[in-house]
Structure formats: structure tokens, C-alpha cells
C-alpha positions as YAML, in Angstrom:
chain: A
units: angstrom
residues:
- id: 1
  name: MET
  ca: [36.72, -12.76, -13.37]
- id: 2
  name: GLU
  ca: [37.20, -11.20, -11.14]
- id: 3
  name: GLY
  ca: [34.22, -10.02, -8.84]
- id: 4
  name: PRO
  ca: [30.37, -9.44, -10.50]
- id: 5
  name: PRO
  ca: [30.11, -8.00, -13.65]
- id: 6
  name: VAL
  ca: [28.82, -4.16, -14.28]
- id: 7
  name: VAL
  ca: [25.30, -4.11, -15.99]
- id: 8
  name: ASP
  ca: [23.86, -1.02, -17.45]
- id: 9
  name: TYR
  ca: [19.92, -1.74, -17.02]
- id: 10
  name: ASN
  ca: [19.35, 0.55, -19.53]
- id: 11
  name: ALA
  ca: [21.18, -1.09, -21.64]
- id: 12
  name: THR
  ca: [20.49, -4.78, -22.09]
- id: 13
  name: SER
  ca: [17.97, -5.10, -24.99]
- id: 14
  name: LEU
  ca: [18.07, -5.13, -28.48]
- id: 15
  name: ARG
  ca: [14.85, -3.65, -30.21]
- id: 16
  name: PRO
  ca: [13.17, -2.72, -33.43]
- id: 17
  name: ASP
  ca: [12.09, 0.67, -33.94]
- id: 18
  name: TRP
  ca: [8.06, 1.63, -35.44]
- id: 19
  name: ARG
  ca: [9.45, 1.04, -38.88]
- id: 20
  name: ALA
  ca: [10.58, -2.63, -38.58]
- id: 21
  name: LEU
  ca: [6.78, -3.62, -37.65]
- id: 22
  name: PRO
  ca: [4.64, -5.44, -39.50]
- id: 23
  name: GLU
  ca: [2.12, -2.58, -41.70]
- id: 24
  name: ASP
  ca: [-1.16, -5.12, -41.14]
- id: 25
  name: LEU
  ca: [-0.10, -4.89, -37.23]
- id: 26
  name: GLN
  ca: [0.70, -0.95, -37.41]
- id: 27
  name: HIS
  ca: [-2.75, -0.92, -39.00]
- id: 28
  name: SER
  ca: [-4.53, -3.25, -36.17]
- id: 29
  name: LEU
  ca: [-3.12, -1.47, -33.72]
- id: 30
  name: ALA
  ca: [-4.91, 2.30, -35.19]
- id: 31
  name: VAL
  ca: [-8.10, 0.37, -35.72]
- id: 32
  name: ALA
  ca: [-8.18, -0.47, -31.81]
- id: 33
  name: LEU
  ca: [-6.86, 2.49, -30.66]
- id: 34
  name: GLY
  ca: [-9.44, 4.57, -32.45]
- id: 35
  name: THR
  ca: [-7.10, 6.58, -34.03]
- id: 36
  name: GLU
  ca: [-3.75, 6.87, -36.08]
- id: 37
  name: ILE
  ca: [-0.35, 6.80, -34.61]
- id: 38
  name: ALA
  ca: [1.27, 9.93, -35.09]
- id: 39
  name: GLU
  ca: [4.65, 8.92, -33.93]
- id: 40
  name: ALA
  ca: [6.91, 6.56, -32.65]
- id: 41
  name: GLY
  ca: [9.54, 7.33, -30.18]
- id: 42
  name: PRO
  ca: [13.28, 5.45, -29.90]
- id: 43
  name: SER
  ca: [12.78, 1.64, -28.96]
- id: 44
  name: VAL
  ca: [13.55, 1.46, -24.39]
- id: 45
  name: ARG
  ca: [17.09, -0.75, -23.80]
- id: 46
  name: SER
  ca: [15.88, -1.87, -20.55]
- id: 47
  name: GLY
  ca: [14.83, -5.63, -20.22]
- id: 48
  name: PHE
  ca: [16.56, -8.60, -22.09]
- id: 49
  name: THR
  ca: [14.39, -9.27, -24.89]
- id: 50
  name: GLY
  ca: [13.48, -8.36, -29.02]
- id: 51
  name: GLY
  ca: [10.83, -7.08, -28.35]
- id: 52
  name: PHE
  ca: [9.55, -3.87, -29.44]
- id: 53
  name: ALA
  ca: [8.85, -1.82, -26.28]
- id: 54
  name: ALA
  ca: [8.55, 2.82, -27.08]
- id: 55
  name: PRO
  ca: [5.99, 5.55, -26.41]
- id: 56
  name: VAL
  ca: [3.75, 6.72, -29.40]
- id: 57
  name: LYS
  ca: [1.95, 9.21, -29.67]
- id: 58
  name: LEU
  ca: [-1.44, 9.30, -31.10]
- id: 59
  name: THR
  ca: [-3.39, 11.88, -33.77]
- id: 60
  name: ASP
  ca: [-5.93, 12.04, -31.25]
- id: 61
  name: GLY
  ca: [-3.25, 13.94, -28.60]
- id: 62
  name: ARG
  ca: [-3.08, 10.91, -26.20]
- id: 63
  name: GLU
  ca: [0.53, 9.16, -25.38]
- id: 64
  name: VAL
  ca: [0.85, 5.82, -24.84]
- id: 65
  name: PHE
  ca: [3.79, 2.53, -24.17]
- id: 66
  name: VAL
  ca: [3.03, 0.07, -27.14]
- id: 67
  name: LYS
  ca: [5.31, -3.26, -27.00]
- id: 68
  name: ALA
  ca: [5.09, -6.00, -29.52]
- id: 69
  name: ALA
  ca: [6.61, -9.33, -30.57]
- id: 70
  name: GLU
  ca: [6.73, -12.03, -33.03]
- id: 71
  name: GLU
  ca: [5.39, -15.74, -31.94]
- id: 72
  name: SER
  ca: [8.98, -17.51, -32.50]
- id: 73
  name: THR
  ca: [10.38, -15.03, -29.32]
- id: 74
  name: HIS
  ca: [9.83, -14.99, -25.19]
- id: 75
  name: SER
  ca: [7.99, -11.91, -25.66]
- id: 76
  name: TYR
  ca: [5.16, -12.83, -26.64]
- id: 77
  name: ARG
  ca: [3.60, -14.94, -24.05]
- id: 78
  name: ALA
  ca: [4.49, -12.93, -21.63]
- id: 79
  name: TYR
  ca: [2.69, -9.66, -23.59]
- id: 80
  name: GLN
  ca: [0.13, -11.93, -24.04]
- id: 81
  name: ARG
  ca: [-0.26, -12.17, -20.08]
- id: 82
  name: GLU
  ca: [0.54, -9.14, -19.06]
- id: 83
  name: ALA
  ca: [-2.07, -8.21, -21.07]
- id: 84
  name: GLU
  ca: [-4.28, -11.02, -19.33]
- id: 85
  name: ILE
  ca: [-3.34, -10.26, -16.08]
- id: 86
  name: VAL
  ca: [-2.99, -6.23, -15.68]
- id: 87
  name: PRO
  ca: [-6.75, -5.38, -15.68]
- id: 88
  name: LEU
  ca: [-7.68, -8.24, -12.95]
- id: 89
  name: LEU
  ca: [-5.09, -6.52, -10.64]
- id: 90
  name: PRO
  ca: [-6.53, -4.04, -7.66]
- id: 91
  name: ALA
  ca: [-6.54, -0.49, -8.40]
- id: 92
  name: ALA
  ca: [-3.99, 0.25, -5.62]
- id: 93
  name: VAL
  ca: [-1.64, -1.68, -7.43]
- id: 94
  name: ARG
  ca: [-0.13, 1.06, -9.48]
- id: 95
  name: VAL
  ca: [0.61, -0.25, -13.06]
- id: 96
  name: PRO
  ca: [0.17, 1.22, -16.60]
- id: 97
  name: GLN
  ca: [-3.48, 0.23, -17.21]
- id: 98
  name: ILE
  ca: [-4.16, -1.93, -20.44]
- id: 99
  name: ILE
  ca: [-5.77, 0.42, -23.21]
- id: 100
  name: ALA
  ca: [-5.87, -2.06, -26.09]
- id: 101
  name: THR
  ca: [-4.48, -4.96, -27.78]
- id: 102
  name: ALA
  ca: [-4.13, -5.92, -31.56]
- id: 103
  name: HIS
  ca: [-2.88, -9.03, -33.73]
- id: 104
  name: ALA
  ca: [-2.03, -9.42, -37.39]
- id: 105
  name: GLU
  ca: [-0.53, -12.84, -38.48]
- id: 106
  name: GLN
  ca: [2.21, -14.20, -36.43]
- id: 107
  name: TRP
  ca: [2.32, -10.42, -34.17]
- id: 108
  name: PHE
  ca: [0.70, -9.32, -30.87]
- id: 109
  name: ALA
  ca: [0.60, -5.87, -29.60]
- id: 110
  name: VAL
  ca: [-0.31, -4.80, -25.99]
- id: 111
  name: VAL
  ca: [-1.07, -0.57, -25.27]
- id: 112
  name: ALA
  ca: [-0.41, 0.79, -22.01]
- id: 113
  name: GLY
  ca: [-0.73, 3.98, -20.38]
- id: 114
  name: ARG
  ca: [2.40, 5.50, -20.53]
- id: 115
  name: VAL
  ca: [4.17, 6.81, -17.91]
- id: 116
  name: ARG
  ca: [6.58, 9.04, -17.61]
- id: 117
  name: GLY
  ca: [9.85, 8.35, -15.18]
- id: 118
  name: ARG
  ca: [13.05, 6.90, -14.11]
- id: 119
  name: MET
  ca: [14.05, 3.79, -13.62]
- id: 120
  name: PRO
  ca: [15.59, 3.14, -9.64]
- id: 121
  name: GLY
  ca: [18.81, 2.01, -8.73]
- id: 122
  name: VAL
  ca: [21.25, 2.91, -10.91]
- id: 123
  name: PRO
  ca: [22.85, 3.66, -8.31]
- id: 124
  name: TRP
  ca: [19.97, 3.33, -5.59]
- id: 125
  name: SER
  ca: [19.41, 6.67, -3.63]
- id: 126
  name: ALA
  ca: [17.83, 6.14, 0.18]
- id: 127
  name: GLU
  ca: [14.51, 8.06, -1.50]
- id: 128
  name: GLU
  ca: [14.00, 5.70, -4.28]
- id: 129
  name: PHE
  ca: [14.41, 3.22, -1.75]
- id: 130
  name: ASP
  ca: [12.08, 4.47, 0.36]
- id: 131
  name: ALA
  ca: [9.69, 5.14, -2.79]
- id: 132
  name: VAL
  ca: [10.08, 1.69, -3.96]
- id: 133
  name: THR
  ca: [9.43, 0.18, -0.37]
- id: 134
  name: ALA
  ca: [5.76, 2.12, 0.02]
- id: 135
  name: ASN
  ca: [5.21, 0.69, -3.31]
- id: 136
  name: CYS
  ca: [5.77, -2.81, -2.61]
- id: 137
  name: GLU
  ca: [4.50, -2.94, 1.21]
- id: 138
  name: VAL
  ca: [0.99, -1.45, -0.62]
- id: 139
  name: MET
  ca: [0.84, -4.06, -3.80]
- id: 140
  name: ALA
  ca: [1.64, -6.82, -0.59]
- id: 141
  name: GLU
  ca: [-1.62, -5.90, 0.86]
- id: 142
  name: ALA
  ca: [-3.45, -5.36, -1.87]
- id: 143
  name: LEU
  ca: [-2.71, -8.70, -3.12]
- id: 144
  name: SER
  ca: [-2.74, -11.02, 0.20]
- id: 145
  name: PRO
  ca: [-4.62, -13.31, -0.33]
- id: 146
  name: SER
  ca: [-3.88, -12.93, -3.90]
- id: 147
  name: PRO
  ca: [-7.44, -11.73, -6.11]
- id: 148
  name: GLU
  ca: [-8.80, -14.16, -8.84]
- id: 149
  name: LEU
  ca: [-6.08, -14.78, -11.28]
- id: 150
  name: PRO
  ca: [-6.20, -17.09, -14.26]
- id: 151
  name: GLY
  ca: [-3.17, -19.65, -14.55]
- id: 152
  name: VAL
  ca: [-0.91, -18.45, -11.22]
- id: 153
  name: GLY
  ca: [0.70, -21.12, -9.41]
- id: 154
  name: SER
  ca: [2.71, -21.34, -6.19]
- id: 155
  name: PHE
  ca: [6.56, -20.00, -5.74]
- id: 156
  name: ILE
  ca: [7.02, -24.04, -4.64]
- id: 157
  name: GLU
  ca: [5.36, -25.39, -7.64]
- id: 158
  name: ALA
  ca: [8.07, -23.28, -9.40]
- id: 159
  name: VAL
  ca: [10.82, -24.48, -7.34]
- id: 160
  name: MET
  ca: [9.55, -28.10, -7.08]
- id: 161
  name: SER
  ca: [9.53, -28.04, -11.03]
- id: 162
  name: ALA
  ca: [11.91, -30.02, -13.19]
- id: 163
  name: GLU
  ca: [13.88, -27.73, -15.14]
- id: 164
  name: PHE
  ca: [14.65, -25.20, -11.66]
- id: 165
  name: PRO
  ca: [17.99, -25.69, -10.06]
- id: 166
  name: LYS
  ca: [16.95, -26.60, -6.24]
- id: 167
  name: ASP
  ca: [19.84, -29.50, -5.92]
- id: 168
  name: LEU
  ca: [22.35, -27.67, -7.83]
- id: 169
  name: ALA
  ca: [24.40, -27.17, -4.80]
- id: 170
  name: ARG
  ca: [23.93, -30.93, -3.71]
- id: 171
  name: GLU
  ca: [25.06, -31.48, -7.28]
- id: 172
  name: VAL
  ca: [28.58, -29.93, -6.59]
- id: 173
  name: LEU
  ca: [29.20, -31.42, -3.67]
- id: 174
  name: GLY
  ca: [28.70, -34.69, -5.26]
- id: 175
  name: GLY
  ca: [30.45, -34.04, -8.47]
- id: 176
  name: ASP
  ca: [27.56, -34.19, -10.79]
- id: 177
  name: ARG
  ca: [28.36, -30.83, -12.19]
- id: 178
  name: PRO
  ca: [31.24, -28.53, -12.30]
- id: 179
  name: ALA
  ca: [31.62, -26.08, -9.64]
- id: 180
  name: PRO
  ca: [30.47, -22.26, -10.26]
- id: 181
  name: VAL
  ca: [33.73, -20.46, -11.89]
- id: 182
  name: GLY
  ca: [34.35, -16.66, -11.20]
- id: 183
  name: PHE
  ca: [32.63, -16.45, -7.92]
- id: 184
  name: GLN
  ca: [33.59, -15.90, -4.58]
- id: 185
  name: PRO
  ca: [36.44, -18.04, -3.28]
- id: 186
  name: TRP
  ca: [34.85, -19.19, -0.05]
- id: 187
  name: LEU
  ca: [31.35, -20.03, -1.87]
- id: 188
  name: GLY
  ca: [32.84, -23.85, -2.73]
- id: 189
  name: GLY
  ca: [33.51, -24.11, 1.28]
- id: 190
  name: ARG
  ca: [29.52, -22.80, 1.93]
- id: 191
  name: LEU
  ca: [27.58, -24.80, -0.66]
- id: 192
  name: PRO
  ca: [26.33, -27.37, 2.43]
- id: 193
  name: GLU
  ca: [24.99, -24.39, 3.90]
- id: 194
  name: LEU
  ca: [23.86, -23.08, 0.82]
- id: 195
  name: GLN
  ca: [21.93, -26.30, -0.10]
- id: 196
  name: GLU
  ca: [20.67, -26.38, 3.27]
- id: 197
  name: LEU
  ca: [18.84, -23.00, 2.88]
- id: 198
  name: VAL
  ca: [17.40, -24.40, -0.97]
- id: 199
  name: ASP
  ca: [16.06, -27.72, 0.84]
- id: 200
  name: ARG
  ca: [13.69, -25.19, 3.32]
- id: 201
  name: TYR
  ca: [11.32, -23.99, 0.39]
- id: 202
  name: PRO
  ca: [8.54, -26.05, 1.51]
- id: 203
  name: GLU
  ca: [7.69, -24.23, 4.35]
- id: 204
  name: ALA
  ca: [9.67, -21.21, 3.90]
- id: 205
  name: LEU
  ca: [8.08, -20.07, 0.95]
- id: 206
  name: LYS
  ca: [4.75, -21.12, 1.28]
- id: 207
  name: GLY
  ca: [1.76, -18.54, 0.67]
- id: 208
  name: ASP
  ca: [-1.18, -17.02, -0.50]
- id: 209
  name: ALA
  ca: [-0.24, -13.48, -1.87]
- id: 210
  name: ALA
  ca: [0.18, -13.04, -5.50]
- id: 211
  name: THR
  ca: [3.61, -12.25, -6.33]
- id: 212
  name: HIS
  ca: [4.79, -10.17, -9.11]
- id: 213
  name: GLY
  ca: [7.78, -12.58, -9.23]
- id: 214
  name: ASP
  ca: [10.18, -11.15, -11.42]
- id: 215
  name: LEU
  ca: [11.08, -7.48, -9.50]
- id: 216
  name: ARG
  ca: [13.81, -5.67, -10.14]
- id: 217
  name: PRO
  ca: [14.84, -2.42, -11.21]
- id: 218
  name: ASP
  ca: [14.62, -2.06, -14.98]
- id: 219
  name: ASN
  ca: [10.48, -3.20, -14.22]
- id: 220
  name: LEU
  ca: [9.66, -0.24, -11.77]
- id: 221
  name: LEU
  ca: [9.58, 3.45, -12.32]
- id: 222
  name: ILE
  ca: [9.40, 6.66, -10.38]
- id: 223
  name: ASP
  ca: [7.25, 8.92, -12.26]
- id: 224
  name: GLN
  ca: [7.63, 13.04, -11.71]
- id: 225
  name: SER
  ca: [5.44, 12.91, -8.86]
- id: 226
  name: GLY
  ca: [7.89, 10.72, -6.76]
- id: 227
  name: GLN
  ca: [5.61, 7.71, -6.73]
- id: 228
  name: CYS
  ca: [6.86, 3.86, -7.87]
- id: 229
  name: TRP
  ca: [5.21, 1.76, -10.67]
- id: 230
  name: THR
  ca: [5.64, -1.55, -10.98]
- id: 231
  name: LEU
  ca: [6.24, -2.91, -15.17]
- id: 232
  name: ASP
  ca: [5.33, -6.22, -16.31]
- id: 233
  name: TRP
  ca: [3.22, -8.42, -14.99]
- id: 234
  name: ASN
  ca: [3.89, -11.19, -16.28]
- id: 235
  name: TRP
  ca: [5.50, -13.95, -13.62]
- id: 236
  name: LEU
  ca: [2.95, -13.89, -11.43]
- id: 237
  name: GLY
  ca: [2.83, -16.79, -8.94]
- id: 238
  name: LEU
  ca: [1.70, -17.41, -5.24]
- id: 239
  name: GLY
  ca: [3.71, -16.84, -2.07]
- id: 240
  name: PRO
  ca: [5.24, -15.20, 1.28]
- id: 241
  name: ASN
  ca: [4.51, -10.77, 0.46]
- id: 242
  name: TRP
  ca: [7.43, -10.02, 1.29]
- id: 243
  name: ILE
  ca: [9.37, -12.11, -1.95]
- id: 244
  name: ASP
  ca: [9.03, -9.29, -4.23]
- id: 245
  name: TRP
  ca: [10.27, -7.00, -1.98]
- id: 246
  name: VAL
  ca: [12.74, -9.10, -0.50]
- id: 247
  name: GLY
  ca: [14.49, -9.59, -3.70]
- id: 248
  name: LEU
  ca: [15.83, -5.80, -4.33]
- id: 249
  name: LEU
  ca: [17.78, -5.92, -0.92]
- id: 250
  name: PRO
  ca: [21.00, -7.37, -2.90]
- id: 251
  name: LEU
  ca: [21.41, -5.09, -5.11]
- id: 252
  name: ALA
  ca: [20.27, -2.09, -2.51]
- id: 253
  name: HIS
  ca: [22.71, -3.36, -0.39]
- id: 254
  name: ARG
  ca: [25.58, -3.57, -2.62]
- id: 255
  name: ASP
  ca: [24.90, 0.55, -2.76]
- id: 256
  name: GLY
  ca: [25.14, 1.52, 0.57]
- id: 257
  name: ILE
  ca: [21.34, 0.94, 1.67]
- id: 258
  name: ASP
  ca: [21.31, -0.48, 5.51]
- id: 259
  name: THR
  ca: [19.27, -3.31, 3.97]
- id: 260
  name: LEU
  ca: [19.19, -5.58, 7.37]
- id: 261
  name: GLU
  ca: [17.70, -2.80, 9.66]
- id: 262
  name: ALA
  ca: [15.03, -1.99, 6.62]
- id: 263
  name: LEU
  ca: [14.24, -5.65, 7.24]
- id: 264
  name: GLN
  ca: [13.26, -5.00, 11.12]
- id: 265
  name: ARG
  ca: [11.71, -1.64, 10.51]
- id: 266
  name: SER
  ca: [8.99, -2.78, 7.13]
- id: 267
  name: PRO
  ca: [5.98, -4.82, 8.26]
- id: 268
  name: LEU
  ca: [6.45, -7.02, 5.19]
- id: 269
  name: THR
  ca: [9.50, -8.74, 7.30]
- id: 270
  name: ALA
  ca: [9.81, -7.62, 10.42]
- id: 271
  name: ASP
  ca: [8.07, -11.11, 12.29]
- id: 272
  name: VAL
  ca: [9.49, -13.33, 9.40]
- id: 273
  name: PRO
  ca: [12.01, -15.84, 10.84]
- id: 274
  name: ALA
  ca: [15.30, -15.08, 9.25]
- id: 275
  name: ASP
  ca: [15.96, -18.52, 7.88]
- id: 276
  name: ASP
  ca: [13.12, -18.03, 5.54]
- id: 277
  name: LEU
  ca: [14.24, -14.85, 4.25]
- id: 278
  name: ASP
  ca: [17.48, -16.67, 3.58]
- id: 279
  name: CYS
  ca: [15.64, -19.46, 2.21]
- id: 280
  name: TYR
  ca: [14.18, -17.25, -0.27]
- id: 281
  name: ALA
  ca: [17.77, -15.38, -0.88]
- id: 282
  name: ALA
  ca: [19.76, -18.63, -1.75]
- id: 283
  name: VAL
  ca: [16.79, -20.40, -3.83]
- id: 284
  name: ILE
  ca: [17.38, -17.03, -5.85]
- id: 285
  name: ALA
  ca: [21.18, -17.65, -5.89]
- id: 286
  name: SER
  ca: [21.23, -20.99, -7.10]
- id: 287
  name: TYR
  ca: [18.59, -20.33, -10.03]
- id: 288
  name: MET
  ca: [21.00, -17.19, -10.81]
- id: 289
  name: LEU
  ca: [23.66, -19.81, -10.86]
- id: 290
  name: ASP
  ca: [22.46, -21.89, -13.26]
- id: 291
  name: LYS
  ca: [22.99, -22.22, -17.56]
- id: 292
  name: LEU
  ca: [25.15, -19.14, -17.44]
- id: 293
  name: ASP
  ca: [26.69, -20.28, -20.14]
- id: 294
  name: VAL
  ca: [23.93, -21.78, -22.18]
- id: 295
  name: PRO
  ca: [22.70, -19.63, -24.90]
- id: 296
  name: PRO
  ca: [19.61, -17.37, -23.40]
- id: 297
  name: PRO
  ca: [16.28, -18.11, -24.76]
- id: 298
  name: PRO
  ca: [15.16, -17.09, -28.20]
- id: 299
  name: GLY
  ca: [14.87, -13.45, -28.32]
- id: 300
  name: CYS
  ca: [16.79, -12.40, -25.22]
- id: 301
  name: THR
  ca: [19.99, -10.82, -25.56]
- id: 302
  name: ALA
  ca: [23.12, -11.92, -24.36]
- id: 303
  name: GLU
  ca: [23.07, -9.50, -21.24]
- id: 304
  name: LEU
  ca: [20.25, -11.98, -19.99]
- id: 305
  name: ARG
  ca: [23.56, -14.11, -18.85]
- id: 306
  name: ARG
  ca: [25.43, -11.18, -17.38]
- id: 307
  name: HIS
  ca: [22.60, -10.20, -15.25]
- id: 308
  name: GLN
  ca: [22.49, -13.67, -13.84]
- id: 309
  name: ARG
  ca: [26.29, -13.51, -13.04]
- id: 310
  name: LEU
  ca: [25.50, -9.74, -11.22]
- id: 311
  name: TYR
  ca: [22.44, -11.38, -8.97]
- id: 312
  name: ALA
  ca: [24.06, -14.57, -8.40]
- id: 313
  name: TRP
  ca: [27.19, -12.58, -6.83]
- id: 314
  name: ALA
  ca: [25.06, -10.02, -4.80]
- id: 315
  name: PHE
  ca: [22.87, -12.59, -3.61]
- id: 316
  name: LEU
  ca: [25.47, -14.69, -1.87]
- id: 317
  name: ASP
  ca: [27.11, -11.60, -0.76]
- id: 318
  name: TRP
  ca: [24.16, -10.60, 0.81]
- id: 319
  name: LEU
  ca: [24.00, -14.43, 2.48]
- id: 320
  name: ALA
  ca: [27.65, -13.66, 3.40]
- id: 321
  name: VAL
  ca: [26.91, -10.34, 5.20]
- id: 322
  name: ARG
  ca: [23.61, -12.39, 7.12]
- id: 323
  name: ARG
  ca: [25.79, -15.33, 8.04]
- id: 324
  name: ASN
  ca: [29.08, -14.33, 8.39]
- id: 325
  name: TRP
  ca: [30.09, -16.78, 5.82]
- id: 326
  name: ALA
  ca: [33.02, -14.62, 4.41]
...
């Protein structure tokens, strides 16, 4: 492969429609909402899972957004976690509020307020980038330090876990794993520096802010007034309050946004050492380079691996610009 793949983030999932949900779950939702479901729209096609996710009109006139998943899939616990976390977030965090939840046999559903909007970053415009940046800055302030949230571990603990590929570059250099195929021709010569950056993580990535942990364009919405909303709160972790925003920069940079200047301007990063920012980018690049040829988790689509490849390429390119690698 020459260059990164093209990923259409508006068409990465394969989701069922309303008729595919068990009747017991449909009934439980009506009971939880106190009204019948009048009409369900088509499931959205963003994301990488097979969980139901669609706008729904209720007979009492309300419009809501429903997510539902079976217990055997990745989405099941993710939807439960979102229903647990969102009501505990500070009011300053712009997130669709949870209205109800429902259970039926091996299914779970969560209902949130509907936000009419569009996904930013397809491609990034200057206006969208400014709106998302402002949202990230407000969110970071509201979540620093973290409020009381159940079950939130630190980002450092996640990197320390045996499953995280923090030694990927070291293992490639030592011959313990094959080199990633289909990436920048200079990558092999930069693996030692990539590993040195990753090894900084115990100091570079410590922090007490609650972070979203999975902030991507398909987890954001720009509403009709230009305000940005943050969705899918199921990967929270404690860390520096800048990591969510910085994780958006490599793809914005590919679309022509001057992210190097933005780093200097934002109060989130103006005083952060450059090597700490690059450590985070190296950690994410290493994570995305792992398991590229392994089937995705149950309930996830194959587009997840294409997304990984695109992100690995973009984060490596961003590091190359910042560190003169190429």
C-alpha cells in the first residue's frame, strides 16, 4: 500500500434497524420513556460497531437518540458505561443528557437527547477546528481535577498494562515482532526515537483530569448554532487535560490546519514541554500500529483496522513534521 487508506467516517459501521431489535426491548423502552415509539430513523453509519444507534420520534412529540446492543458485543458494555458516566459530568461539558435506559433478556438500551448536527473533520475547516478547540478547552477546565466518577483509572495505568504495545518499537528492533508493513519508508530508521518518546510516558502523561479517552471526529457533533458537543463517554481515564484535544491534531494537520501554531496559542498546551506532547503522539502511534492484521473485536467492523492504519500514519507524519524526521 502506498500512503494511508481513505476512511469515510460517515460509513464505517454496520448497524441493525429498529425492526431488528427484540420486541421485549422495544416494549421496555416504551415503558421507560412513558410513551410509545412513533417512528425510528435509520441507524447512523459512523463508529465501528454493530450496535443500534438511531434518532427516534416519540408519540409525545419528543425526539431522542437510542442506542442498543446485545450482551455478546463490544457495544453492550460501552452503552452501559455511557449511561453510568454522563449524568455525573459537570454541567459545563456539552453532552446529550441521558433520558432513560432499558433492559430485555440479553439486550441493553440507552436513550439520550437528540442533537441535530454534523460530524466535523471530513475534512477539517478552520471554523470547525476553532469550535472543537473551544469545546475541548471548556471541557478540560470543567474536568480538571476530575469529579467523582466510578471506575476511572489513569491513562498511565492503561499504557502500563500487558495488553498495551508500549514496547512495540523495541520489539521490532529486537526482532521479536515483524516491522509494520505499508508505512512511511523512514519509519524503520526512526524506531529508536519513537521508543524513546514512548518511554517518557510515566512522567509526560501523568495528570488528574478526567479525559474522554477516545475523542475522534465521529465522537463530536457541530450543532446548527455552531456549538460543539462531545459524544460516547465510555473510555474515560485520568491524565493531562490536553490529551483529548492533542489527539485531534494530526488529522487536522493533514487537512491544512496549522496545528503547530495552535499548540502555541491554546492555554491547554502553551506551557507543555514539546517532548511530552510528542510522547503522547508516539504512544498513540504505537497503539495504532498494533494488531493491524488481527480480526476486530466481536461486534466491530473491519473499518476499525483501516481507521487504525490511517491514524498510525497521521500520528507518525505529525511527529515527523515536529521532529524533522523526514
